[in-house]
Structure formats: structure tokens, C-alpha cells
Coordinates of C-alpha atoms in Angstrom, one line a residue:
Chain I
X1 CA 8.8 -34.8 3.0
X2 CA 9.6 -31.1 2.7
X3 CA 8.0 -28.2 4.6
X4 CA 7.0 -24.8 3.5
X5 CA 6.0 -22.5 6.3
X6 CA 4.3 -19.2 5.6
X7 CA 4.0 -16.5 8.3
X8 CA 0.8 -14.5 7.8
X9 CA -2.5 -15.5 6.1
X10 CA -3.3 -12.1 4.5
X11 CA -3.4 -11.3 0.8
X12 CA 0.1 -12.6 -0.1
X13 CA 0.2 -15.5 2.4
X14 CA -3.2 -16.9 1.4
X15 CA -2.5 -16.6 -2.4
X16 CA 0.9 -18.3 -1.9
X17 CA -0.3 -21.4 0.0
X18 CA -3.3 -21.8 -2.3
X19 CA -1.3 -21.6 -5.5
X20 CA 1.5 -23.8 -4.2
X21 CA -0.9 -26.4 -2.7
X22 CA -2.2 -26.9 -6.2
X23 CA 1.3 -27.2 -7.7
X24 CA 3.1 -29.3 -5.1
X25 CA 2.0 -32.9 -4.3
X26 CA 0.7 -33.5 -0.7
X27 CA 2.8 -36.7 -0.5
X28 CA 6.0 -34.6 -0.9
X29 CA 5.2 -31.2 0.6
X30 CA 3.7 -30.0 3.9
X31 CA 2.3 -26.5 3.6
X32 CA 1.6 -24.6 6.8
X33 CA 0.4 -21.0 7.3
X34 CA 0.5 -19.2 10.6
X35 CA -1.6 -16.3 11.8
X36 CA -2.6 -14.9 15.2
X37 CA -6.3 -15.0 14.5
X38 CA -8.9 -16.3 12.1
X39 CA -10.1 -13.0 10.7
X40 CA -9.1 -12.1 7.2
X41 CA -9.7 -8.4 6.6
X42 CA -10.4 -7.0 3.1
X43 CA -8.2 -3.9 3.8
X44 CA -9.2 -1.8 0.8
X45 CA -12.7 -1.8 2.4
X46 CA -11.5 0.2 5.4
X47 CA -11.6 3.4 3.4
X48 CA -15.4 3.2 3.0
X49 CA -16.2 2.4 6.6
X50 CA -15.8 6.0 8.0
X51 CA -18.3 7.3 5.4
X52 CA -20.9 4.6 6.2
X53 CA -20.6 3.0 2.7
X54 CA -19.5 -0.3 4.1
X55 CA -20.3 -1.9 7.5
X56 CA -17.4 -3.2 9.6
X57 CA -18.7 -6.8 9.2
X58 CA -18.6 -6.5 5.4
X59 CA -14.8 -6.5 5.3
X60 CA -14.1 -9.6 7.5
X61 CA -14.2 -13.3 6.6
X62 CA -12.7 -16.3 8.5
X63 CA -9.2 -17.0 7.2
X64 CA -9.9 -20.7 7.1
X65 CA -12.7 -20.3 4.6
X66 CA -10.2 -19.0 2.0
X67 CA -7.5 -21.7 2.5
X68 CA -7.4 -24.7 0.2
X69 CA -7.8 -28.2 1.5
X70 CA -4.4 -29.7 2.4
X71 CA -3.1 -26.4 3.8
X72 CA -2.5 -26.6 7.5
X73 CA -3.6 -23.4 9.4
X74 CA -1.9 -22.7 12.8
X75 CA -3.6 -20.0 14.9
X76 CA -0.8 -18.7 17.1
X77 CA 1.4 -15.7 17.9
X78 CA 4.9 -16.0 16.5
X79 CA 7.8 -15.5 18.9
X80 CA 10.7 -15.6 16.5
X81 CA 12.4 -17.2 13.6
X82 CA 15.7 -19.0 14.1
X83 CA 17.2 -18.8 10.5
X84 CA 20.3 -20.8 11.4
X85 CA 18.3 -23.8 12.7
X86 CA 15.4 -23.3 10.1
X87 CA 12.8 -23.3 12.8
X88 CA 9.9 -20.9 13.7
X89 CA 9.2 -20.6 17.5
X90 CA 5.6 -19.9 18.4
X91 CA 4.7 -18.0 21.5
X92 CA 3.0 -21.0 23.1
X93 CA 6.3 -23.0 22.9
X94 CA 5.5 -25.0 19.8
X95 CA 8.0 -25.1 17.0
X96 CA 7.6 -25.3 13.2
X97 CA 10.7 -26.6 11.3
X98 CA 10.9 -25.5 7.7
X99 CA 12.8 -26.1 4.5
X100 CA 11.6 -22.9 3.0
X101 CA 10.0 -19.9 4.9
X102 CA 7.9 -17.1 3.6
X103 CA 7.5 -14.0 5.7
X104 CA 4.1 -12.4 4.8
X105 CA 3.3 -10.7 8.0
X106 CA 2.6 -7.3 6.4
X107 CA 3.0 -3.8 7.9
X108 CA 1.4 -2.4 11.0
X109 CA 0.4 1.1 11.9
X110 CA 2.4 2.2 15.0
X111 CA 0.8 5.2 16.7
X112 CA 2.9 4.5 19.7
X113 CA 6.0 5.6 17.8
X114 CA 5.0 9.3 17.7
X115 CA 4.8 11.2 21.0
X116 CA 1.3 12.3 21.7
X117 CA -0.4 10.2 19.1
X118 CA -1.6 7.1 20.9
X119 CA -2.3 9.0 24.2
X120 CA -5.4 10.7 25.6
X121 CA -6.7 12.1 22.3
X122 CA -6.5 8.7 20.5
X123 CA -9.9 7.8 19.1
X124 CA -11.3 11.1 20.6
X125 CA -9.9 13.7 18.2
X126 CA -7.1 11.6 16.7
X127 CA -8.0 8.7 14.4
X128 CA -6.5 6.2 12.0
X129 CA -8.4 4.3 9.3
X130 CA -5.9 1.5 8.6
X131 CA -7.4 -0.7 11.3
X132 CA -11.1 -1.7 11.4
X133 CA -11.3 -0.3 14.9
X134 CA -9.9 3.0 13.8
X135 CA -12.1 3.2 10.7
X136 CA -15.2 2.4 12.8
X137 CA -14.4 5.0 15.5
X138 CA -13.7 7.5 12.8
X139 CA -17.2 6.9 11.3
X140 CA -18.8 8.0 14.5
X141 CA -16.5 11.0 14.8
X142 CA -17.3 12.2 11.3
X143 CA -21.0 11.7 11.9
X144 CA -20.9 14.1 14.8
X145 CA -18.5 16.6 13.3
X146 CA -20.2 19.8 12.5
X147 CA -17.3 22.0 11.5
X148 CA -13.7 22.9 12.0
X149 CA -10.3 21.8 10.8
X150 CA -10.1 18.3 9.5
X151 CA -6.4 17.3 8.9
X152 CA -5.4 14.3 6.9
X153 CA -1.8 13.5 7.9
X154 CA 0.9 11.1 6.9
X155 CA 3.6 10.4 9.4
X156 CA 6.4 9.0 7.3
X157 CA 6.9 6.9 4.1
X158 CA 6.6 4.1 3.3
X159 CA 2.9 3.5 4.2
X160 CA 0.4 0.9 3.2
X161 CA -1.6 1.9 0.2
X162 CA 0.0 5.4 -0.4
X163 CA -3.0 6.7 -2.3
X164 CA -5.5 6.0 0.5
X165 CA -4.9 9.3 2.4
X166 CA -5.7 11.1 -0.9
X167 CA -8.8 9.1 -1.3
X168 CA -9.9 9.8 2.2
X169 CA -9.5 13.6 1.5
X170 CA -11.6 13.4 -1.6
X171 CA -14.3 11.3 0.0
X172 CA -14.3 13.6 3.0
X173 CA -14.9 16.6 0.7
X174 CA -17.8 14.7 -1.0
X175 CA -19.2 13.6 2.4
X176 CA -19.3 17.0 3.9
X177 CA -20.6 18.6 0.7
X178 CA -23.5 16.1 0.7
X179 CA -24.3 17.0 4.3
X180 CA -24.3 20.7 3.4
X181 CA -21.4 21.3 5.8
X182 CA -18.5 21.7 3.4
X183 CA -18.2 25.5 3.9
X184 CA -17.8 24.9 7.7
X185 CA -15.1 22.2 7.3
X186 CA -11.6 23.2 6.3
X187 CA -9.7 20.2 4.9
X188 CA -5.9 20.2 5.1
X189 CA -3.6 17.5 3.6
X190 CA -0.3 17.2 5.5
X191 CA 2.5 15.1 4.0
X192 CA 6.2 14.5 4.4
X193 CA 6.5 14.4 0.6
X194 CA 7.1 17.5 -1.5
X195 CA 3.7 17.2 -3.2
X196 CA 0.5 15.2 -3.4
X197 CA 2.3 12.1 -4.6
X198 CA 5.8 10.7 -4.9
X199 CA 6.1 10.9 -8.7
X200 CA 5.9 14.1 -10.8
X201 CA 3.1 13.3 -13.4
X202 CA 0.8 11.9 -10.7
X203 CA 1.7 14.6 -8.2
X204 CA 0.7 17.3 -10.7
X205 CA -2.6 15.6 -11.8
X206 CA -3.6 14.8 -8.2
X207 CA -2.4 18.2 -7.0
X208 CA -4.9 19.9 -9.4
X209 CA -7.6 17.7 -8.0
X210 CA -6.8 18.7 -4.4
X211 CA -6.9 22.4 -5.4
X212 CA -10.2 22.0 -7.3
X213 CA -11.7 20.4 -4.1
X214 CA -10.4 23.3 -2.0
X215 CA -8.1 20.9 0.0
X216 CA -5.0 22.8 1.2
X217 CA -1.7 20.9 1.1
X218 CA 1.1 21.3 3.7
X219 CA 4.1 19.5 2.1
X220 CA 7.4 18.5 3.5
X221 CA 6.0 18.2 7.0
X222 CA 7.8 15.6 9.1
X223 CA 6.0 15.3 12.4
X224 CA 8.0 15.1 15.6
X225 CA 5.2 15.1 18.1
X226 CA 1.5 15.9 18.7
X227 CA 0.6 18.5 21.4
X228 CA -2.6 17.1 22.7
X229 CA -3.4 20.1 24.9
X230 CA -3.4 22.6 22.0
X231 CA -4.4 19.9 19.4
X232 CA -1.4 20.7 17.2
X233 CA 0.9 18.7 15.0
X234 CA 4.5 19.9 15.5
X235 CA 7.2 19.1 13.0
X236 CA 11.0 18.6 13.5
X237 CA 11.6 22.0 12.0
X238 CA 9.1 23.5 14.4
X239 CA 6.2 24.2 12.1
X240 CA 2.7 23.8 13.6
X241 CA -0.5 22.6 12.2
X242 CA -3.6 22.9 14.4
X243 CA -6.5 20.5 14.1
X244 CA -10.0 19.8 15.4
X245 CA -10.1 16.3 14.0
X246 CA -6.9 14.6 13.0
X247 CA -6.9 11.6 10.7
X248 CA -3.4 10.3 10.7
X249 CA -1.5 7.5 9.1
X250 CA 0.9 6.4 11.8
X251 CA 4.4 5.2 11.2
X252 CA 4.3 1.8 9.4
X253 CA 6.6 -1.0 10.7
X254 CA 7.0 -4.7 9.9
X255 CA 6.0 -7.3 12.5
X256 CA 7.9 -7.3 15.8
X257 CA 8.9 -10.9 15.5
X258 CA 10.9 -10.0 12.3
X259 CA 13.0 -7.5 14.3
X260 CA 13.3 -9.9 17.2
X261 CA 14.7 -12.5 14.8
X262 CA 17.3 -10.1 13.4
X263 CA 15.7 -10.2 10.0
X264 CA 14.4 -6.6 9.7
X265 CA 15.8 -3.3 8.6
X266 CA 15.4 -0.1 10.7
X267 CA 11.6 -0.3 10.2
X268 CA 11.3 -4.1 10.6
X269 CA 10.9 -4.8 6.9
X270 CA 12.9 -7.8 5.5
X271 CA 15.7 -6.8 3.0
X272 CA 15.2 -8.8 -0.2
X273 CA 16.3 -8.9 -3.8
X274 CA 13.7 -6.7 -5.5
X275 CA 13.3 -9.1 -8.5
X276 CA 12.9 -12.4 -6.6
X277 CA 11.8 -11.3 -3.1
X278 CA 14.5 -13.7 -1.7
X279 CA 16.0 -12.6 1.6
X280 CA 19.4 -10.9 1.2
X281 CA 20.6 -12.9 4.2
X282 CA 19.1 -16.4 3.8
X283 CA 18.5 -18.2 0.5
X284 CA 15.6 -20.3 1.9
X285 CA 13.7 -17.3 3.2
X286 CA 11.5 -15.0 1.1
X287 CA 9.4 -12.0 2.1
X288 CA 6.2 -11.2 0.1
X289 CA 3.6 -8.5 0.3
X290 CA 4.1 -5.5 2.6
X291 CA 6.7 -7.3 4.8
X292 CA 9.6 -6.8 2.4
X293 CA 11.7 -3.7 1.7
X294 CA 11.1 -3.6 -2.1
X295 CA 11.0 0.0 -3.4
X296 CA 7.4 0.1 -4.6
X297 CA 4.0 0.7 -3.1
X298 CA 2.9 -1.5 -0.2
X299 CA -0.4 -2.5 -1.8
X300 CA -2.5 -5.5 -2.5
X301 CA -1.8 -5.3 -6.3
X302 CA 1.9 -5.5 -5.6
X303 CA 1.3 -8.5 -3.3
X304 CA -0.7 -10.1 -6.1
X305 CA 1.8 -9.5 -9.0
X306 CA 4.9 -10.4 -6.9
X307 CA 3.2 -13.6 -5.7
X308 CA 2.7 -14.7 -9.3
X309 CA 6.5 -14.2 -9.9
X310 CA 7.4 -15.9 -6.6
X311 CA 5.3 -19.0 -7.3
X312 CA 6.8 -19.6 -10.7
X313 CA 10.3 -19.1 -9.3
X314 CA 9.7 -21.3 -6.3
X315 CA 8.7 -24.2 -8.4
X316 CA 12.0 -23.9 -10.3
X317 CA 14.0 -23.5 -7.1
X318 CA 12.6 -26.6 -5.4
X319 CA 13.5 -28.6 -8.5
X320 CA 17.1 -27.3 -8.2
X321 CA 16.8 -25.0 -11.3
X322 CA 17.7 -21.3 -11.4
X323 CA 14.9 -18.8 -10.8
X324 CA 14.2 -17.1 -14.1
X325 CA 11.4 -14.7 -13.4
X326 CA 11.9 -11.2 -12.1
X327 CA 9.4 -8.9 -10.5
X328 CA 9.2 -5.4 -12.1
X329 CA 7.6 -3.6 -9.2
X330 CA 4.2 -3.5 -10.9
X331 CA 1.5 -1.7 -8.9
X332 CA -2.1 -1.0 -10.0
X333 CA -4.1 1.2 -7.7
X334 CA -7.7 2.6 -7.9
X335 CA -8.1 6.1 -6.4
X336 CA -11.6 6.9 -5.2
X337 CA -12.1 10.6 -6.0
X338 CA -15.6 11.0 -4.6
X339 CA -19.0 11.8 -6.2
X340 CA -19.1 8.2 -7.7
X341 CA -15.8 8.6 -9.6
X342 CA -12.4 7.2 -9.5
X343 CA -8.9 7.3 -11.0
X344 CA -6.4 4.5 -11.8
X345 CA -2.6 4.4 -11.4
X346 CA -0.4 1.8 -13.1
X347 CA 3.3 1.9 -12.6
X348 CA 6.5 -0.1 -11.7
X349 CA 10.0 0.3 -10.4
X350 CA 11.1 2.3 -13.5
X351 CA 8.0 3.8 -14.9
X352 CA 6.1 6.4 -12.9
X353 CA 2.2 6.6 -13.1
X354 CA 1.2 8.1 -16.4
X355 CA -2.0 9.3 -18.1
X356 CA -3.7 7.1 -20.7
X357 CA -6.0 4.1 -20.9
X358 CA -5.9 0.6 -19.3
X359 CA -5.4 -2.2 -20.0
X360 CA -5.8 -1.6 -23.7
X361 CA -4.5 1.3 -25.8
X362 CA -7.3 3.8 -26.6
X363 CA -10.1 1.3 -25.8
X364 CA -9.4 1.2 -22.1
X365 CA -12.0 0.8 -20.7
X366 CA -10.3 2.2 -17.6
X367 CA -8.6 5.7 -17.7
X368 CA -5.3 6.3 -16.1
X369 CA -4.9 9.3 -13.8
X370 CA -8.2 10.8 -14.9
X371 CA -11.5 10.6 -13.1
X372 CA -14.2 8.4 -14.5
X373 CA -17.4 6.6 -13.3
X374 CA -16.0 3.3 -14.7
X375 CA -12.9 3.5 -12.6
X376 CA -15.1 3.8 -9.5
X377 CA -17.1 0.7 -10.5
X378 CA -13.9 -1.1 -11.1
X379 CA -12.9 -0.5 -7.5
X380 CA -16.3 -1.5 -6.1
X381 CA -16.4 -4.8 -8.1
X382 CA -12.9 -5.7 -6.9
X383 CA -14.1 -6.7 -3.5
X384 CA -16.0 -9.7 -5.0
X385 CA -13.0 -10.6 -7.2
X386 CA -10.7 -10.4 -4.1
X387 CA -12.5 -13.1 -2.2
X388 CA -13.5 -15.2 -5.2
X389 CA -10.8 -14.9 -7.8
X390 CA -7.6 -13.6 -6.2
X391 CA -7.3 -15.4 -2.9
X392 CA -8.2 -18.9 -4.4
X393 CA -5.3 -18.3 -6.8
X394 CA -7.2 -17.9 -10.0
X395 CA -5.9 -15.6 -12.8
X396 CA -7.3 -12.0 -13.0
X397 CA -7.3 -10.4 -16.5
X398 CA -4.6 -8.0 -15.5
X399 CA -0.9 -8.5 -16.7
X400 CA 1.6 -9.4 -14.0
X401 CA 4.3 -7.3 -15.6
X402 CA 3.5 -3.6 -16.3
X403 CA 2.8 -2.8 -20.0
X404 CA 3.3 0.5 -21.8
X405 CA 0.2 -0.1 -23.9
X406 CA -2.2 2.9 -23.7
X407 CA 0.2 5.0 -21.6
X408 CA 1.1 8.5 -22.7
X409 CA 4.9 8.8 -22.5
X410 CA 6.1 12.1 -20.9
X411 CA 8.2 14.4 -23.1
X412 CA 11.9 13.5 -22.5
Chain Z
X1 CA 21.8 13.5 -18.2
X2 CA 24.1 16.6 -18.3
X3 CA 27.6 17.6 -17.2
X4 CA 28.6 20.5 -15.2
X5 CA 31.9 21.9 -13.9
X6 CA 32.5 22.4 -10.2
X7 CA 35.7 22.8 -8.2
X8 CA 37.5 22.5 -11.5
X9 CA 36.1 19.2 -12.6
X10 CA 33.7 17.8 -15.1
X11 CA 30.8 16.0 -13.3
X12 CA 27.8 13.9 -14.5
X13 CA 24.6 15.3 -13.0
X14 CA 20.8 14.8 -13.3
X15 CA 18.3 17.5 -14.0
X16 CA 18.3 18.5 -10.3
X17 CA 22.1 18.7 -10.2
X18 CA 22.6 15.5 -8.2
X19 CA 25.7 13.5 -9.1
X20 CA 24.8 10.4 -11.1
X21 CA 28.2 8.7 -10.5
X22 CA 29.0 8.6 -6.8
X23 CA 32.6 7.6 -7.7
X24 CA 33.3 11.1 -9.0
X25 CA 32.9 12.4 -5.4
X26 CA 35.5 13.2 -2.8
X27 CA 35.4 15.3 0.4
X28 CA 36.8 18.3 -1.4
X29 CA 33.9 18.1 -3.9
X30 CA 31.5 17.6 -0.9
X31 CA 32.6 21.0 0.5
X32 CA 32.0 22.6 -2.9
X33 CA 28.6 21.0 -3.3
X34 CA 27.6 22.2 0.2
X35 CA 28.7 25.8 -0.7
X36 CA 26.4 25.6 -3.7
X37 CA 23.4 25.3 -1.4
X38 CA 24.8 27.7 1.2
X39 CA 26.0 25.2 3.8
X40 CA 29.4 25.4 5.5
X41 CA 30.3 21.9 6.6
X42 CA 31.2 21.4 10.3
X43 CA 32.3 18.2 12.0
X44 CA 28.6 17.5 12.8
X45 CA 27.8 17.8 9.0
X46 CA 30.7 15.5 8.1
X47 CA 29.4 12.8 10.5
X48 CA 26.2 12.7 8.5
X49 CA 27.8 12.9 5.1
X50 CA 30.3 10.1 5.9
X51 CA 27.5 7.9 7.2
X52 CA 25.4 8.5 4.0
X53 CA 28.4 7.7 1.8
X54 CA 29.3 4.5 3.7
X55 CA 25.7 3.3 3.9
X56 CA 25.1 4.0 0.2
X57 CA 28.3 2.0 -0.7
X58 CA 27.1 -1.0 1.3
X59 CA 23.4 -1.0 0.7
X60 CA 23.3 0.4 -2.9
X61 CA 20.7 2.9 -1.8
X62 CA 20.6 6.3 -0.1
X63 CA 19.6 6.0 3.5
X64 CA 16.3 7.7 4.6
X65 CA 16.3 10.2 7.5
X66 CA 15.0 7.5 9.8
X67 CA 17.9 5.2 8.8
X68 CA 20.5 8.0 9.4
X69 CA 18.8 8.4 12.8
X70 CA 18.4 4.8 13.9
X71 CA 21.5 3.2 12.3
X72 CA 23.8 6.3 12.0
X73 CA 22.8 7.5 15.5
X74 CA 22.1 11.2 14.5
X75 CA 18.7 12.4 15.7
X76 CA 16.2 13.6 13.0
X77 CA 15.9 16.9 14.9
X78 CA 19.6 17.5 14.4
X79 CA 19.4 16.6 10.7
X80 CA 16.8 19.4 10.3
X81 CA 19.1 21.8 12.1
X82 CA 22.2 20.8 10.0
X83 CA 20.4 20.8 6.7
X84 CA 17.4 23.2 7.1
X85 CA 14.0 22.5 5.4
X86 CA 15.0 19.6 3.2
X87 CA 17.5 17.5 5.0
X88 CA 17.0 14.3 2.9
X89 CA 17.6 16.1 -0.3
X90 CA 20.4 18.3 0.9
X91 CA 22.5 15.6 2.6
X92 CA 22.3 13.3 -0.4
X93 CA 23.1 16.2 -2.7
X94 CA 26.2 17.0 -0.7
X95 CA 27.2 13.4 -0.4
X96 CA 27.0 12.9 -4.2
X97 CA 24.3 10.1 -4.0
X98 CA 20.8 10.0 -5.4
X99 CA 17.8 11.3 -3.4
X100 CA 16.4 8.6 -1.1
X101 CA 13.7 6.6 -2.9
X102 CA 12.0 5.0 0.1
X103 CA 8.8 6.9 -0.7
X104 CA 6.6 5.2 -3.2

């Protein structure tokens, strides 16, 4: 009997145990997944909560409901991994020995890492929306906001879903326009990057959209601290951005048990081979989803595509064969742009997001890097597909590897 | 890909002038690259540049400001003083390694 232990029952962890439970016989393999609670959050839904478009309870399901029969679910805090002894120690003293381990414990916003952020103004004039609590508190703050400076701020890359702060800005513009308050609300986008996005084509396209919506951008701003008396963001090079309402994306870090186990980099992400997601330090440990250090977006689509590659490789590995599949860093992200429209980005390690159509050349039906109603509907319908198609481990009609079909190549 | 001549040698560079082959670099060239962007290298600068070179050689990737700070032990505040406005870009340019990618 061999044991696979998966730490984290989020998008990546749930997909992995469900897919592998179907592929590996129960008489030969025990599959265990550990999480600290029984609440699976549909995280893309957080974005809609502040604007009252989704209720907090709409985005939470019991984790157990989405785990296949034959998967053992352990609800516990993780103390640490002992990679020399191949054992996971739980906080309550129990131990889980493993033959193979998958770290799928994601990334966590850490407002405690920036002086002034998680102090007296937290959830008063400073909010996040990458937690359900934060998104819900922000909904109430937006509802009572009658004017002033709304600052959307990113602390440091990498962050989960790097397009979400842009989406928030577009949706805030639409929200205050609809309320007839837009001329009283100044919206500022503060980023450590040198433009709206990390890559040139997308940065230019999205930069235009910010300008069209009268959203000012403050680039290359790396926050050192927040002055809560004057309500000001202060950067390392001593620039200041005042705010009335601050919506921030705190520093993102991997799970603390990863660092305690000596498996993390300086942010607590697990260094892995970017093609196989196999730990650089231990051949029987993998890190999937947001928990690894692969150089692409921390996003559900990346979790999805990389899990497909991992599962195919894992079945080869346990039979003693070489792993022949390599992940290309494929990410596919909808960007809500407000007013019932959306954009779509499709890219990988080597190809930046380009304009064009998706998934088919000319036909689409989705349009890359341009606003359309259809893209917005694609995003909305995805919530159903997430629970009913993706998590159970069924195939979605989207290629695992990025394709150049339909993409406009930039001039060399 | 292009070539340029600096400190009397032929160098392979990208469109932003970053070296594309870190092995073409030595400390004399580092001084010349720094002069190109108006920086005179002091011991404090060299501590950063040497860490960036060593870390890049081991990890295969250019360290981020956070990594230089937490692993290399040089506070981010100091990096902004040594390499004003764009420390990540400037220190990698001088060290002859690519811009840090950790930002997708």
C-alpha cells in the first residue's frame, strides 16, 4: 500500500485527489487530503462581493462535497513536513506518513508584513478583497462612500490573480458611475510595476483602458509603510500617496508550515522545476497551484493546466517510468472591465498576452485583450463550471498547452 | 539581439541594453555599465552587485529586491538609495544579468 498525501483542498489539491482517485486503485493507494477547515471558497467570486453582485454565501461550499469517494479528508492544522522521514506532522500531534507529497497550500495575503497596514485603520479605511471577510467589509465601506480618493494598491509581486486589481478598478469606476458619484470619486491605481501590467502588449492595451476610465496610475511605487494618522502610503523612495479609502493587495506569502519545514524560498513558496512542478530539493515532493515558485501567474487557470500535466506525469512516475510531460506556464484569465463587458488574456512562460481571438482563429468566440459582452458572460458562467466540471476532474474545452491559433503576433 | 561596444569589448545585449550572456561580465565591465547610468560604484554597491551575481549563478534567475534584502541582507530602503528610482532594473543592468522576472 502506498500513500499520497496532499496538503490543501483548494483548486489544485481537490483536482489532484479527484483525478488520481479515478486513476489509482484503492487496493494499492491511499489518498489523503488535509485542510484546516471544511470551507472551499470560489476565490474568483471575491471580486464581485464588494459591488453587491454576489453574496458572501454564494462563493462557499463544503470541501467534502467536492471530494470523490475513497479520498480521505483530514481537517487539521499542519505543523510541519519532515522531508527526511517522509512524514507530515499535524498540529494536534497526529502524523501522516507519505510516499509522495503534494504541497497545494496556496498563497496568503499578509497585511501584517507592511507597517501600518493591519493596524487601527484595517477594515476601517484600509481593506483587502482577497479574503471573504475583507471583500464583505469592503462592500459596506463602498456602499457608504460618498466621495474622495479611492486608491487601489498592490504591495509587491507576485500576487494571486494579478489582473484582479485592474478588474477592481474598472468595476469601481462602473459602480460609482451608476450611483451618480463618479465625479466625486478620484480613482488611483498604485503599482510596483512600471505600467498597468507586467508584459508590454497587455500593459499598453490595459493602460489605454485605465486612461479612458479616468483612472490615474502611479507606477513603480514600492510601499514601505502606511501612515495611518495622515492616511498616506509612503514608498521606500519617500513618495507619498494619500487616500480616503485604500483597497490594498497585501504581500503574498506561502503557508507558514512550508517555511517552518525549510521548504520555502524567501516568500515561503516551494522552489520547483517549472516544467514538472517537482521540488528542487526532494524528488517525492511536488508543489502545485499558488504554492510553488513557477514564474507565471498565481491563478486558478494555471492550477488547472499544471494539474493536468502533473497527473499524467505522476502516473508515469509511480510506474517507474520517466515523466514526459512539461508544463508551459499556460494561463488564461478573464478581466472584468465593467458595464457588462470583459477581456481575456491567454499566455505562457514564453509568449506574452496578445490580441486576437480564442480558442479558435477568427471565429473566437472570445476576444483576446479587447472588451466584449461575450467575455463577461464567459466569466460569469465559469462559476458553475468550476464546481461541476473542473473540481470533479472532468475536461474543460480549453487546451492545456497554450496555442498560437488566433493570436496576433507582435512585429519582431 | 544586438551587439554593442563598451570598455573596449564587443557585448551581446537586448533591446534595453542588458547583457544577454552573463559570462561576458567582469567587475571592470560592471564599473563601465554603472557609469553608463550615472552611478559610481562604492563598496556598498559592490556588496549588492556581488550578491546578485552569485545568486544568479546558483539559482539561474535574477533575485528580486525582496530576495536581495532577506537573503542578501541589504535592506530595500538602502537599495533605493544606492540605485535611485529603479533599483531592480539598475542593479541587474550593472551586474550583467536579466531583469528579475518574478512579476507575472
